[in-house]
C-alpha atoms as an extended CHARMM CRD file, in Angstrom:
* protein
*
       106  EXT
         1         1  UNK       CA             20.8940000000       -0.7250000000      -14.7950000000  PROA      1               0.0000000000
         2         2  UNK       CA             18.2380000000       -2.5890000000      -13.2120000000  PROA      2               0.0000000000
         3         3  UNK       CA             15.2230000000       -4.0890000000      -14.8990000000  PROA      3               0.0000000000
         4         4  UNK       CA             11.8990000000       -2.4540000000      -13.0450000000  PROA      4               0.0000000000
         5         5  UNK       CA             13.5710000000       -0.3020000000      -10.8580000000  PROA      5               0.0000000000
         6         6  UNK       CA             11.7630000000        3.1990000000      -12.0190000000  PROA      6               0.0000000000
         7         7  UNK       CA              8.6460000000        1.3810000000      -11.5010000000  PROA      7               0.0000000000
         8         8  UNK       CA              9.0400000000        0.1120000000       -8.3130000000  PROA      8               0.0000000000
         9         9  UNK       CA             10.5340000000        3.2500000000       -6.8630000000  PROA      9               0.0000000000
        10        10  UNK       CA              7.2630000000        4.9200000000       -7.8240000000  PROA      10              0.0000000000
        11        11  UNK       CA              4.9540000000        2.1740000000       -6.7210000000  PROA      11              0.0000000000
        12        12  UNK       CA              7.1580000000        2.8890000000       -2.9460000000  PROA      12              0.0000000000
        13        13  UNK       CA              5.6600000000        6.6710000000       -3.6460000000  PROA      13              0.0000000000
        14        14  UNK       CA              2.2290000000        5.7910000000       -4.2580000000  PROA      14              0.0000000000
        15        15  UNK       CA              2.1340000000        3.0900000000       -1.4030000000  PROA      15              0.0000000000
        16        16  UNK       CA              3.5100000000        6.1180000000        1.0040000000  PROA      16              0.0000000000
        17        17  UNK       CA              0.5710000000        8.4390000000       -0.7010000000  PROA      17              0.0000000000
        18        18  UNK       CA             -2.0820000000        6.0790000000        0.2440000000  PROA      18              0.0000000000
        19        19  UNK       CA             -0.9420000000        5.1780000000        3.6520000000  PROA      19              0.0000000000
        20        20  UNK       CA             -1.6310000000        9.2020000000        3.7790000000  PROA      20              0.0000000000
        21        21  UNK       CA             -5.0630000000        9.0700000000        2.7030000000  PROA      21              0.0000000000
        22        22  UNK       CA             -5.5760000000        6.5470000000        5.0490000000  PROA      22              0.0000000000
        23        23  UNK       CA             -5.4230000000        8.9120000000        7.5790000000  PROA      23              0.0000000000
        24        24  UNK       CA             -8.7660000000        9.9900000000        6.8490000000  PROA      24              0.0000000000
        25        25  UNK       CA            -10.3660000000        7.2690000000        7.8510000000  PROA      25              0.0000000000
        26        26  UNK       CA             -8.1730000000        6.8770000000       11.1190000000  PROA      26              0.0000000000
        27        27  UNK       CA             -8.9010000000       10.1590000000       12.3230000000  PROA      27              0.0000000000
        28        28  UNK       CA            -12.6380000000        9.1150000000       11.2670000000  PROA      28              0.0000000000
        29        29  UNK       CA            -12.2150000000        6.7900000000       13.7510000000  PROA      29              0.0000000000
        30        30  UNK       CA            -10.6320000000        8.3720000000       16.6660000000  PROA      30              0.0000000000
        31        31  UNK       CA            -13.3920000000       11.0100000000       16.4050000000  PROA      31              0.0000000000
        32        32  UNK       CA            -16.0180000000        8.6240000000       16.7890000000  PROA      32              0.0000000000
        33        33  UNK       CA            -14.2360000000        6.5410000000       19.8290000000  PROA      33              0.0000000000
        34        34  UNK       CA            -13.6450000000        3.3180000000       17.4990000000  PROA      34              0.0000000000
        35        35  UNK       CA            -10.7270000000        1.6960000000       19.2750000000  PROA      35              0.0000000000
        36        36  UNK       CA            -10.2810000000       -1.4510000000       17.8650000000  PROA      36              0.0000000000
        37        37  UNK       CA            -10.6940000000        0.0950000000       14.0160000000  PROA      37              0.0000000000
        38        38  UNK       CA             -8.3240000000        2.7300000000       14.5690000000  PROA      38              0.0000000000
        39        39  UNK       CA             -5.6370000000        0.5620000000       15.9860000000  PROA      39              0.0000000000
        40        40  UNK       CA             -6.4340000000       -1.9020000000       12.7450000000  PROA      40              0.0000000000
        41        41  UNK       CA             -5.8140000000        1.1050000000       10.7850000000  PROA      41              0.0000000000
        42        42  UNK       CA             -2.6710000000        2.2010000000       12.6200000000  PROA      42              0.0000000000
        43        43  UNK       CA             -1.1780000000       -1.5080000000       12.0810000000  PROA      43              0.0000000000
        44        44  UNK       CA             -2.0000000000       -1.3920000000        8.0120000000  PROA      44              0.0000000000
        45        45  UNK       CA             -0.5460000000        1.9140000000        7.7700000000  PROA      45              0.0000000000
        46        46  UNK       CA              2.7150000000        1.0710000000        9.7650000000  PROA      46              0.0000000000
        47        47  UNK       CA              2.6840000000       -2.4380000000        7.5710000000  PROA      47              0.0000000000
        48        48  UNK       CA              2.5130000000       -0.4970000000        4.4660000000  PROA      48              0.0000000000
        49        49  UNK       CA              5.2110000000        2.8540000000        5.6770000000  PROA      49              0.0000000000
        50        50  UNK       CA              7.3630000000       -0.3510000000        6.5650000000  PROA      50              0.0000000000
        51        51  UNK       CA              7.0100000000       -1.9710000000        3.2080000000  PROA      51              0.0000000000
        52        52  UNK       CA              7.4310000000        1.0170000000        1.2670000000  PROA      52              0.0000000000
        53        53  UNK       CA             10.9870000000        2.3830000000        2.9180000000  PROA      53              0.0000000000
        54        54  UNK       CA             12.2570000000       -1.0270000000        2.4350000000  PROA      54              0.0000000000
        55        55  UNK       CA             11.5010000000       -1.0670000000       -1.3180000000  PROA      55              0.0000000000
        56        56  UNK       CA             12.9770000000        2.3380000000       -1.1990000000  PROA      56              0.0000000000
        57        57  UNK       CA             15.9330000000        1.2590000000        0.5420000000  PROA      57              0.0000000000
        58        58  UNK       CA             16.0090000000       -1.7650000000       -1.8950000000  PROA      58              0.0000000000
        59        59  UNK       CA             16.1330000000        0.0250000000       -4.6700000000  PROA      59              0.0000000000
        60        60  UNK       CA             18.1100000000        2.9940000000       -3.6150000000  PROA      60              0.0000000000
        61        61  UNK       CA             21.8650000000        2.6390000000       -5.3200000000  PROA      61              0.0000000000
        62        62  UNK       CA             19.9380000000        1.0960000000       -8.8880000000  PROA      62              0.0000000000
        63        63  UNK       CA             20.3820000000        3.1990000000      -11.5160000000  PROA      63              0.0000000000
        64        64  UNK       CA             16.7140000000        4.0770000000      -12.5470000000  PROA      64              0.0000000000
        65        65  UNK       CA             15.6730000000        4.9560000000      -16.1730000000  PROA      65              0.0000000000
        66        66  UNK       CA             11.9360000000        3.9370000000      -16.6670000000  PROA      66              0.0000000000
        67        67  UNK       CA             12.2550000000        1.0480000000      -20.2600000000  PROA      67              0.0000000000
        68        68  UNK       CA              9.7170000000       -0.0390000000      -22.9120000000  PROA      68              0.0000000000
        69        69  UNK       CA              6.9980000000       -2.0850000000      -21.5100000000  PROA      69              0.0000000000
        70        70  UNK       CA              7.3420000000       -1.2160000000      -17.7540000000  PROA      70              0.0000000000
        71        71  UNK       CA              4.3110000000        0.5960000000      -17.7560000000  PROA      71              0.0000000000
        72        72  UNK       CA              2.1410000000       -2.6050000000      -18.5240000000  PROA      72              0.0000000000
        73        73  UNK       CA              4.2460000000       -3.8030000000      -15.4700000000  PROA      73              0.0000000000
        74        74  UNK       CA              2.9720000000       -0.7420000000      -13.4330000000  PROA      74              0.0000000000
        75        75  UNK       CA             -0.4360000000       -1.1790000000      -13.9370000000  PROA      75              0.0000000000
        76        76  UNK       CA             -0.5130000000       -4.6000000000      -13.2590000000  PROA      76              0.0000000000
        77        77  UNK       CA              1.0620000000       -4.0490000000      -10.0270000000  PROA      77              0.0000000000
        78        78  UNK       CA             -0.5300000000       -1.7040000000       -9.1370000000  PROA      78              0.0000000000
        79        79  UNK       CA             -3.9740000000       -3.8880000000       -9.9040000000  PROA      79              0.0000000000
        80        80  UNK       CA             -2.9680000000       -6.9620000000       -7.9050000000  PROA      80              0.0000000000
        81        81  UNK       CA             -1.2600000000       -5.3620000000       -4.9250000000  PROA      81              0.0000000000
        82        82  UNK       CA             -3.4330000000       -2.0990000000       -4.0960000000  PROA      82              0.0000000000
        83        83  UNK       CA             -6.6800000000       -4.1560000000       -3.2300000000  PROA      83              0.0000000000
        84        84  UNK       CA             -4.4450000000       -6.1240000000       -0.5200000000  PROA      84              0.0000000000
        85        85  UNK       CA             -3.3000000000       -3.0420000000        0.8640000000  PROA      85              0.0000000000
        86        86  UNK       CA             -6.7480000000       -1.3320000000        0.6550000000  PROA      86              0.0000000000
        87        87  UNK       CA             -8.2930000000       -4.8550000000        2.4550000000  PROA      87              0.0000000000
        88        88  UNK       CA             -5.7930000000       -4.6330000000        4.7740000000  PROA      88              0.0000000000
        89        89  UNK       CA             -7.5630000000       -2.5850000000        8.2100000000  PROA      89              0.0000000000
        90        90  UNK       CA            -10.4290000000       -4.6710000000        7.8730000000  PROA      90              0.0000000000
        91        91  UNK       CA             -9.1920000000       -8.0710000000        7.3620000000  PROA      91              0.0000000000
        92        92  UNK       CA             -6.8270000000       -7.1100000000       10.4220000000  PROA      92              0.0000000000
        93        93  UNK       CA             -9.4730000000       -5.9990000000       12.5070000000  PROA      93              0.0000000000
        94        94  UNK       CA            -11.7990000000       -9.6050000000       11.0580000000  PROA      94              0.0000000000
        95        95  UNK       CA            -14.7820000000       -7.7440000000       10.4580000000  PROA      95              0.0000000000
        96        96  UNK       CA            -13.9110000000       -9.7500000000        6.6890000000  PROA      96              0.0000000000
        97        97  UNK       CA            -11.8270000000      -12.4400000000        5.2630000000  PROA      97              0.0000000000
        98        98  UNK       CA             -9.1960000000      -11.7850000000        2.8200000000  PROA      98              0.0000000000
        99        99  UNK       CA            -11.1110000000      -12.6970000000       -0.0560000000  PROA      99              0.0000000000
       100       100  UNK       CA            -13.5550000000      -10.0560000000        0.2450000000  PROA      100             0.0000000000
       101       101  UNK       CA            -11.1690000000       -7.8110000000        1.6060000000  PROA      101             0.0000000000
       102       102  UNK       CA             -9.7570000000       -7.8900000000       -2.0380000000  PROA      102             0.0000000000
       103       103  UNK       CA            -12.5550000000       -8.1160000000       -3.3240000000  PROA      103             0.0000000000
       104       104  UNK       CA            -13.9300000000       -4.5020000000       -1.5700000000  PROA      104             0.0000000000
       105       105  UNK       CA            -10.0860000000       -2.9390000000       -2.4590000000  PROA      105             0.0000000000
       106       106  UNK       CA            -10.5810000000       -3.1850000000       -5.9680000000  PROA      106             0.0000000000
């Protein structure tokens, strides 16, 4: 059994779930002509899709049963790495640094 696995198989699912809702803003984008946003968006997303199957991937063959304690993990990680991901388009596209691109995901 492998310590964290659960967790991090969900946190692949909920990375994959927000690369969906970033559609929303892409399509935003394409309706309103804004290359150079929409292919900032299109990079973060395929970053993130990329990220996510290879956690998946990673974590595949573990056998998963969700311990004591791993939901402190959860939330923590979920805390620290969602406002990268979130940052992500705009810091791509420079319109802001990485800093405040964490700053705005949170």
């Amino acid at each position: 059994m492998s310590m964290f696995a659960a967790i991090i198989r969900v946190w692949a699912f909920v990375l994959l779930t927000l690369v969906g809702l970033q559609l929303i803003p892409l399509i935003l984008a394409l309706g309103y002509g804004e290359i150079s946003t929409s292919q900032s968006f299109m990079a973060a997303m395929g970053m993130e899709i990329f990220l996510a199957i290879a956690i998946l991937l990673a974590v595949a063959r573990r056998h998963a049963n969700p311990m004591p304690g791993e939901g402190i993990f959860f939330t923590a990680l979920i805390f620290t790495t969602f406002p990268v991901f979130l940052g992500l388009p705009f810091v791509i596209e420079k319109q802001i640094g990485f800093a405040e691109g964490y700053t705005e995901g949170m």
